[in-house]
Amino acid sequence: MNAPFVWEAVSGICLQVTLVVIIAAIIERWLNESASACRVWTANFVAVIALVANAILLPHFRIATIPVSQLNDQVELILQWQTWGVYAGGVIWLSGVCFILLRRGWGLWQLLRFLQQDCETVSFDQLGLSAIPADFLPPRLHLLVSDKMTGPFCRQFHQPTIVLPRYLIEGDREVLRHVMLHELSHLRTNHPLQFFLQQICTSLLWFHPAIWWAGYRAEVVREFLCDEVAAQSAGKVVDYLRTLIQIAQRSVRHPASEAAACVLAFGRRKSVIVRRSERLVRIAKFPTRFSRPRQSCGVVGLVLMTLFVSHLWLPVNVLASSRSHWSPWPTWTAKTLHDFGVNVRDFEPFDERHEFSESSHRHD
C-alpha cells in the first residue's frame, strides 16, 4: 500500500462519514421521535465502522481518476507532498488515538476503583419501589450506592449495573423512582452498547468534527428517550422535571470526574439538561407517537444510503490506473486471500502512470 492509496482511503472515509452523519441527522428530524432516532444513531455508528472497514479491507469503485497527462511535471511534486502528508498525518492520528485510549483507560481504571472501594451493594427491595413494573428490571441487575457521587449512572459490561448517590436512597421515594425508571430505560434499550460503538468511532476518527457532533446528538436522543419513558411512567411531567432539575443542580455544582466519561451519567452537560427540560415541556403539550413502520423505513433508508455513499471516492490518487474502475485489493487482505488460494489483483494495471508508481516506491 503506497501513500497515494492511503491518501485516497482517508479522504474517502472523511467524505463518506460526513455524508452518512448528515443523512442520519435528516432522518432523525424526519422521524421526530426519540425511540426511532436512537435506533438511527446506533445504525449510524455501525455504518461508520463499516465504512472504515470497507476502506482498509476491500477494493472500491473509482468514478474518476486524475488526468495525469494534463499535470505533466506536477505529478512528481504531488506524489512527494502526498507521501509526506501521509507520514505526518499518520503520526498525528496515532498520537491522538493513543491519547484518547490512555485517557479512557485511566477513566475506566478510576471507575473500577470507585466501584470496588467507594460503593456498597443494595437490593432492590431495600429501595422500597414496589411501583416499578417487574418487566423494567433486567436479569442480574446489580445496584450500588455511594456517598462520593452527586448523580446516578448506569453501565453494562458483563452485568447491568446502576449506581445511586446515597442522598437519593435517603430522600423522597418519588424522586428515587423517577431516577430508577430513567436508568432502567437506558439498560432496557441497550444504550450502553450504542455508547460503546460511539466510543469506537470517536477513538478511530477523533479528528473528524462530524463524529463528535454525532456523539452529541446520540447522547441527547438517549436522554430524550429515557426522560420520556420515566415521565410517562411517573404520570406527571412536572414531577419528573423537578427531579431532573434537582439532580442537575447537584451535578453542575460538583463536576464529574474522568470516570464519568465511561458511563451513561444522568446529567453530564448543562446544555443537554436544558434541552431535555424544553423537550419534556414540549411533548407534554404535543405528544409524539411511535411508529414501527416509520422507524424501519428510517433505519433501512440509512443502510441503503450508506451502501450508496460507500462508492463515493475523491479522485486524489495520482497513481490510480485509468485502465480499471476498481482499485486494487489492499495488501493485507490480498495476502490473506492468497493464503486461502484466492487470487485477487493487488496492483494497479499498467499504463502511463507506471513510472510514477516506481517513483512512489522509492519515496516509501
Coordinates of C-alpha atoms in Angstrom, one line a residue:
M1 CA 0.0 0.0 0.0
N2 CA 1.5 3.3 -1.1
A3 CA 1.0 6.9 0.1
P4 CA -1.5 7.9 -2.7
F5 CA -3.7 4.9 -1.9
V6 CA -3.7 5.9 1.8
W7 CA -4.5 9.4 0.9
E8 CA -7.4 8.2 -1.3
A9 CA -8.7 6.0 1.5
V10 CA -8.6 8.7 4.2
S11 CA -10.1 11.4 2.1
G12 CA -12.8 8.9 1.0
I13 CA -13.6 8.0 4.6
C14 CA -13.9 11.6 5.7
L15 CA -16.3 12.4 2.8
Q16 CA -18.4 9.2 3.4
V17 CA -18.6 9.7 7.2
T18 CA -19.7 13.3 6.7
L19 CA -22.4 12.3 4.3
V20 CA -23.7 9.5 6.5
V21 CA -23.9 11.7 9.6
I22 CA -25.8 14.3 7.6
I23 CA -28.2 11.7 6.3
A24 CA -28.7 10.3 9.8
A25 CA -29.5 13.8 11.1
I26 CA -32.0 14.3 8.3
I27 CA -33.7 11.0 9.1
E28 CA -33.8 11.8 12.8
R29 CA -35.5 15.1 12.1
W30 CA -38.0 13.3 9.8
L31 CA -38.8 10.7 12.4
N32 CA -39.2 13.3 15.2
E33 CA -39.5 10.5 17.8
S34 CA -36.8 9.6 20.3
A35 CA -37.1 5.8 20.2
S36 CA -36.7 5.7 16.5
A37 CA -34.0 8.3 16.5
C38 CA -32.0 6.2 18.9
R39 CA -32.1 3.3 16.5
V40 CA -30.9 5.6 13.7
W41 CA -27.9 6.8 15.6
T42 CA -26.9 3.3 16.6
A43 CA -27.2 2.3 12.9
N44 CA -25.1 5.4 12.1
F45 CA -22.2 4.3 14.3
V46 CA -22.3 0.8 12.8
A47 CA -22.3 2.3 9.4
V48 CA -19.3 4.5 10.2
I49 CA -17.3 1.4 11.4
A50 CA -18.4 -0.5 8.3
L51 CA -17.2 2.4 6.1
V52 CA -13.8 2.4 7.8
A53 CA -13.5 -1.4 7.4
N54 CA -14.6 -1.2 3.8
A55 CA -11.9 1.4 3.0
I56 CA -9.0 -0.6 4.6
L57 CA -10.0 -4.1 3.7
L58 CA -11.8 -4.1 0.3
P59 CA -11.3 -2.6 -3.2
H60 CA -13.5 0.3 -4.2
F61 CA -15.1 1.7 -7.3
R62 CA -13.5 4.8 -8.8
I63 CA -15.9 7.1 -10.6
A64 CA -13.0 9.2 -12.0
T65 CA -9.2 9.4 -11.9
I66 CA -6.7 12.3 -12.0
P67 CA -5.8 13.1 -15.7
V68 CA -2.1 12.7 -15.4
S69 CA -1.4 13.8 -19.0
Q70 CA -2.6 17.3 -18.1
L71 CA -0.4 17.6 -15.0
N72 CA 2.9 16.7 -16.6
D73 CA 5.8 17.5 -14.3
Q74 CA 3.4 18.3 -11.3
V75 CA 2.7 14.6 -10.7
E76 CA 6.1 14.1 -9.0
L77 CA 5.5 17.1 -6.7
I78 CA 2.0 15.9 -5.8
L79 CA 3.4 12.5 -5.1
Q80 CA 6.0 13.9 -2.7
W81 CA 3.5 16.1 -0.9
Q82 CA 1.1 13.1 -0.5
T83 CA 3.9 10.9 0.8
W84 CA 5.0 13.4 3.5
G85 CA 1.3 14.2 4.3
V86 CA 0.6 10.6 4.9
Y87 CA 3.6 10.1 7.2
A88 CA 2.9 13.3 9.2
G89 CA -0.8 12.6 9.3
G90 CA -0.2 9.0 10.4
V91 CA 2.0 10.2 13.3
I92 CA -0.6 12.8 14.4
W93 CA -3.5 10.3 14.0
L94 CA -1.7 7.6 16.0
S95 CA -0.8 10.1 18.7
G96 CA -4.4 11.2 19.0
V97 CA -5.7 7.7 19.2
C98 CA -3.1 6.8 21.9
F99 CA -4.1 9.9 23.9
I100 CA -7.8 9.1 23.8
L101 CA -7.2 5.4 24.7
L102 CA -5.0 6.4 27.6
R103 CA -7.5 8.9 28.8
R104 CA -10.4 6.5 28.6
G105 CA -8.3 3.7 30.1
W106 CA -7.4 6.0 33.0
G107 CA -11.1 6.8 33.4
L108 CA -12.1 3.1 33.3
W109 CA -9.5 2.4 36.0
Q110 CA -10.8 5.2 38.2
L111 CA -14.4 3.8 37.7
L112 CA -13.5 0.3 38.6
R113 CA -11.6 1.5 41.7
F114 CA -14.6 3.7 42.6
L115 CA -17.0 0.7 42.3
Q116 CA -14.8 -1.5 44.4
Q117 CA -13.8 0.9 47.2
D118 CA -16.5 3.6 47.4
C119 CA -19.7 1.7 46.7
E120 CA -21.8 -0.8 48.6
T121 CA -24.4 -3.3 47.3
V122 CA -28.1 -2.8 48.0
S123 CA -31.0 -4.9 47.0
F124 CA -34.0 -3.7 45.0
D125 CA -36.3 -4.5 48.0
Q126 CA -34.3 -2.1 50.1
L127 CA -35.2 0.8 47.8
G128 CA -38.9 0.3 48.6
L129 CA -40.0 0.8 45.0
S130 CA -42.7 -1.7 44.5
A131 CA -44.5 0.6 42.0
I132 CA -41.8 -0.2 39.3
P133 CA -43.1 -2.9 37.0
A134 CA -41.2 -6.2 37.1
D135 CA -40.5 -6.1 33.3
F136 CA -38.5 -2.9 33.8
L137 CA -35.8 -4.9 35.8
P138 CA -33.1 -6.6 33.6
P139 CA -31.9 -10.0 34.8
R140 CA -28.9 -10.0 37.3
L141 CA -29.3 -6.3 38.0
H142 CA -26.6 -5.0 40.3
L143 CA -27.5 -2.0 42.5
L144 CA -24.8 0.1 44.2
V145 CA -24.9 3.1 46.5
S146 CA -22.2 5.6 47.3
D147 CA -21.6 8.7 49.4
K148 CA -19.0 10.1 47.0
M149 CA -21.1 11.0 43.9
T150 CA -23.6 13.6 43.1
G151 CA -25.5 12.0 40.2
P152 CA -26.7 8.5 39.3
F153 CA -25.3 6.5 36.4
C154 CA -25.6 3.1 34.8
R155 CA -23.2 0.8 32.9
Q156 CA -23.2 -2.7 31.4
F157 CA -20.1 -4.8 30.7
H158 CA -20.7 -8.3 32.0
Q159 CA -23.6 -7.3 34.3
P160 CA -26.2 -4.4 34.2
T161 CA -25.2 -2.0 37.0
I162 CA -26.9 1.1 38.4
V163 CA -25.0 3.3 40.9
L164 CA -27.1 5.7 43.1
P165 CA -25.9 8.5 45.4
R166 CA -26.9 8.0 49.0
Y167 CA -29.0 11.1 49.2
L168 CA -31.4 9.5 46.8
I169 CA -31.8 6.4 48.9
E170 CA -32.5 8.5 52.0
G171 CA -34.7 11.1 50.3
D172 CA -38.0 11.3 48.6
R173 CA -39.2 7.9 47.2
E174 CA -40.8 9.6 44.2
V175 CA -37.5 11.2 43.2
L176 CA -35.8 7.9 43.6
R177 CA -38.5 6.2 41.5
H178 CA -38.0 8.7 38.7
V179 CA -34.2 8.2 38.6
M180 CA -34.6 4.4 38.6
L181 CA -37.1 4.5 35.8
H182 CA -34.6 6.6 33.8
E183 CA -31.6 4.4 34.4
L184 CA -33.5 1.2 33.8
S185 CA -34.7 2.6 30.5
H186 CA -31.0 3.0 29.5
L187 CA -30.4 -0.6 30.2
R188 CA -33.6 -1.9 28.6
T189 CA -32.9 -0.1 25.3
N190 CA -29.2 -1.2 25.0
H191 CA -27.9 2.3 25.3
P192 CA -24.6 1.0 26.8
L193 CA -24.0 -0.8 23.5
Q194 CA -24.7 2.3 21.5
F195 CA -22.3 4.3 23.8
F196 CA -19.6 1.6 23.2
L197 CA -20.0 1.9 19.4
Q198 CA -19.9 5.7 19.8
Q199 CA -16.6 5.5 21.7
I200 CA -15.1 3.2 19.0
C201 CA -16.0 5.8 16.3
T202 CA -14.7 8.8 18.3
S203 CA -11.4 6.9 19.0
L204 CA -10.7 6.0 15.4
L205 CA -12.0 9.3 13.8
W206 CA -11.2 11.7 16.7
F207 CA -10.1 14.3 14.1
H208 CA -13.5 14.4 12.4
P209 CA -15.9 17.0 13.7
A210 CA -18.9 15.2 12.3
I211 CA -18.2 12.2 14.6
W212 CA -18.2 14.3 17.7
W213 CA -21.4 16.0 16.6
A214 CA -23.0 12.6 16.0
G215 CA -21.9 11.5 19.5
Y216 CA -23.5 14.7 21.0
R217 CA -26.8 14.1 19.1
A218 CA -26.8 10.4 20.2
E219 CA -26.3 11.5 23.8
V220 CA -29.2 14.0 23.6
V221 CA -31.5 11.5 21.9
R222 CA -30.7 8.8 24.5
E223 CA -31.6 11.1 27.3
F224 CA -34.8 12.3 25.5
L225 CA -36.0 8.7 25.2
C226 CA -35.3 7.8 28.9
D227 CA -36.8 11.0 30.1
E228 CA -40.0 10.3 28.1
V229 CA -40.3 6.8 29.5
A230 CA -39.7 7.9 33.1
A231 CA -42.0 10.9 32.8
Q232 CA -44.8 8.8 31.2
S233 CA -44.4 6.1 33.9
A234 CA -44.4 8.7 36.6
G235 CA -47.7 10.1 35.4
K236 CA -46.8 13.8 35.6
V237 CA -44.2 15.6 33.6
V238 CA -44.0 18.4 36.1
D239 CA -42.9 16.0 38.9
Y240 CA -40.2 14.5 36.7
L241 CA -39.0 17.9 35.7
R242 CA -38.4 18.7 39.4
T243 CA -36.3 15.6 39.8
L244 CA -34.3 16.4 36.6
I245 CA -33.6 20.0 37.8
Q246 CA -32.7 18.8 41.4
I247 CA -30.1 16.3 40.2
A248 CA -28.8 18.7 37.5
Q249 CA -28.1 21.3 40.1
R250 CA -26.1 18.9 42.2
S251 CA -24.2 17.7 39.1
V252 CA -23.3 21.2 37.9
R253 CA -22.2 22.2 41.4
H254 CA -19.9 19.2 41.6
P255 CA -18.4 18.4 38.2
A256 CA -17.9 14.7 37.3
S257 CA -14.5 13.0 37.2
E258 CA -12.8 11.3 34.3
A259 CA -14.6 8.1 35.3
A260 CA -18.0 9.6 34.4
A261 CA -16.9 9.7 30.7
C262 CA -17.0 5.8 30.7
V263 CA -20.7 5.5 31.8
L264 CA -24.2 6.8 31.0
A265 CA -24.5 9.6 33.5
F266 CA -27.9 11.2 34.4
G267 CA -26.8 14.8 33.9
R268 CA -23.4 15.3 32.3
R269 CA -23.8 18.6 30.4
K270 CA -25.7 21.7 31.3
S271 CA -26.7 22.3 27.7
V272 CA -28.2 18.8 27.4
I273 CA -30.2 19.3 30.7
V274 CA -31.7 22.5 29.3
R275 CA -32.7 20.8 26.0
R276 CA -34.1 17.8 27.9
S277 CA -36.3 20.1 30.0
E278 CA -37.5 22.0 27.0
R279 CA -38.4 18.8 25.2
L280 CA -40.3 17.4 28.2
V281 CA -42.4 20.6 28.3
R282 CA -43.0 20.3 24.5
I283 CA -44.1 16.7 24.5
A284 CA -46.4 17.4 27.4
K285 CA -48.3 19.7 25.1
F286 CA -47.7 17.9 21.8
P287 CA -47.2 14.1 22.5
T288 CA -45.2 12.2 19.9
R289 CA -46.3 8.8 18.6
F290 CA -44.1 5.8 18.0
S291 CA -44.5 4.2 14.5
R292 CA -42.6 1.0 13.9
P293 CA -43.0 1.1 10.1
R294 CA -41.7 4.7 10.1
Q295 CA -38.7 3.6 12.3
S296 CA -38.0 0.7 9.9
C297 CA -38.1 3.0 6.9
G298 CA -35.6 5.3 8.6
V299 CA -33.1 2.6 9.5
V300 CA -33.4 0.8 6.1
G301 CA -33.1 4.2 4.4
L302 CA -29.8 4.9 6.3
V303 CA -28.4 1.5 5.4
L304 CA -29.3 1.9 1.7
M305 CA -27.8 5.4 1.6
T306 CA -24.6 4.1 3.4
L307 CA -24.2 1.5 0.6
F308 CA -24.5 4.2 -2.0
V309 CA -22.1 6.6 -0.1
S310 CA -19.6 3.8 0.2
H311 CA -19.0 4.1 -3.6
L312 CA -18.1 7.8 -3.4
W313 CA -14.3 8.4 -3.5
L314 CA -12.4 11.5 -4.2
P315 CA -10.0 11.3 -7.3
V316 CA -6.9 12.2 -5.4
N317 CA -4.7 9.2 -6.1
V318 CA -2.2 10.2 -8.8
L319 CA -1.2 6.6 -9.3
A320 CA -4.7 5.3 -9.9
S321 CA -4.8 3.5 -13.3
S322 CA -7.2 4.7 -16.0
R323 CA -7.5 1.1 -17.3
S324 CA -9.6 -0.1 -14.4
H325 CA -12.6 1.4 -12.5
W326 CA -11.7 -0.6 -9.4
S327 CA -8.8 0.0 -7.0
P328 CA -6.5 -2.9 -6.2
W329 CA -7.2 -5.0 -3.1
P330 CA -5.3 -3.7 0.0
T331 CA -2.1 -5.7 0.6
W332 CA -3.1 -7.3 3.9
T333 CA -6.5 -8.5 2.5
A334 CA -4.9 -9.8 -0.7
K335 CA -2.2 -11.7 1.2
T336 CA -4.9 -13.4 3.4
L337 CA -6.9 -14.4 0.4
H338 CA -3.8 -15.7 -1.4
D339 CA -3.1 -17.9 1.6
F340 CA -6.5 -19.5 1.1
G341 CA -5.9 -19.9 -2.6
V342 CA -8.0 -17.0 -3.8
N343 CA -6.2 -14.8 -6.3
V344 CA -7.1 -11.1 -6.4
R345 CA -5.5 -8.1 -8.0
D346 CA -3.4 -6.2 -5.5
F347 CA -1.6 -3.9 -8.1
E348 CA -2.6 -1.1 -10.5
P349 CA -2.9 -2.1 -14.1
F350 CA 0.0 -0.9 -16.3
D351 CA -0.5 2.5 -18.0
E352 CA 1.4 5.8 -18.4
R353 CA 1.5 6.2 -14.6
H354 CA 3.7 3.1 -14.1
E355 CA 6.9 5.2 -13.9
F356 CA 5.3 7.3 -11.2
S357 CA 4.4 4.1 -9.3
E358 CA 8.1 3.1 -9.3
S359 CA 8.9 6.7 -8.1
S360 CA 6.5 6.3 -5.2
H361 CA 8.1 3.1 -4.1
R362 CA 11.5 4.9 -4.0
H363 CA 9.9 7.6 -1.8
D364 CA 8.4 5.0 0.5

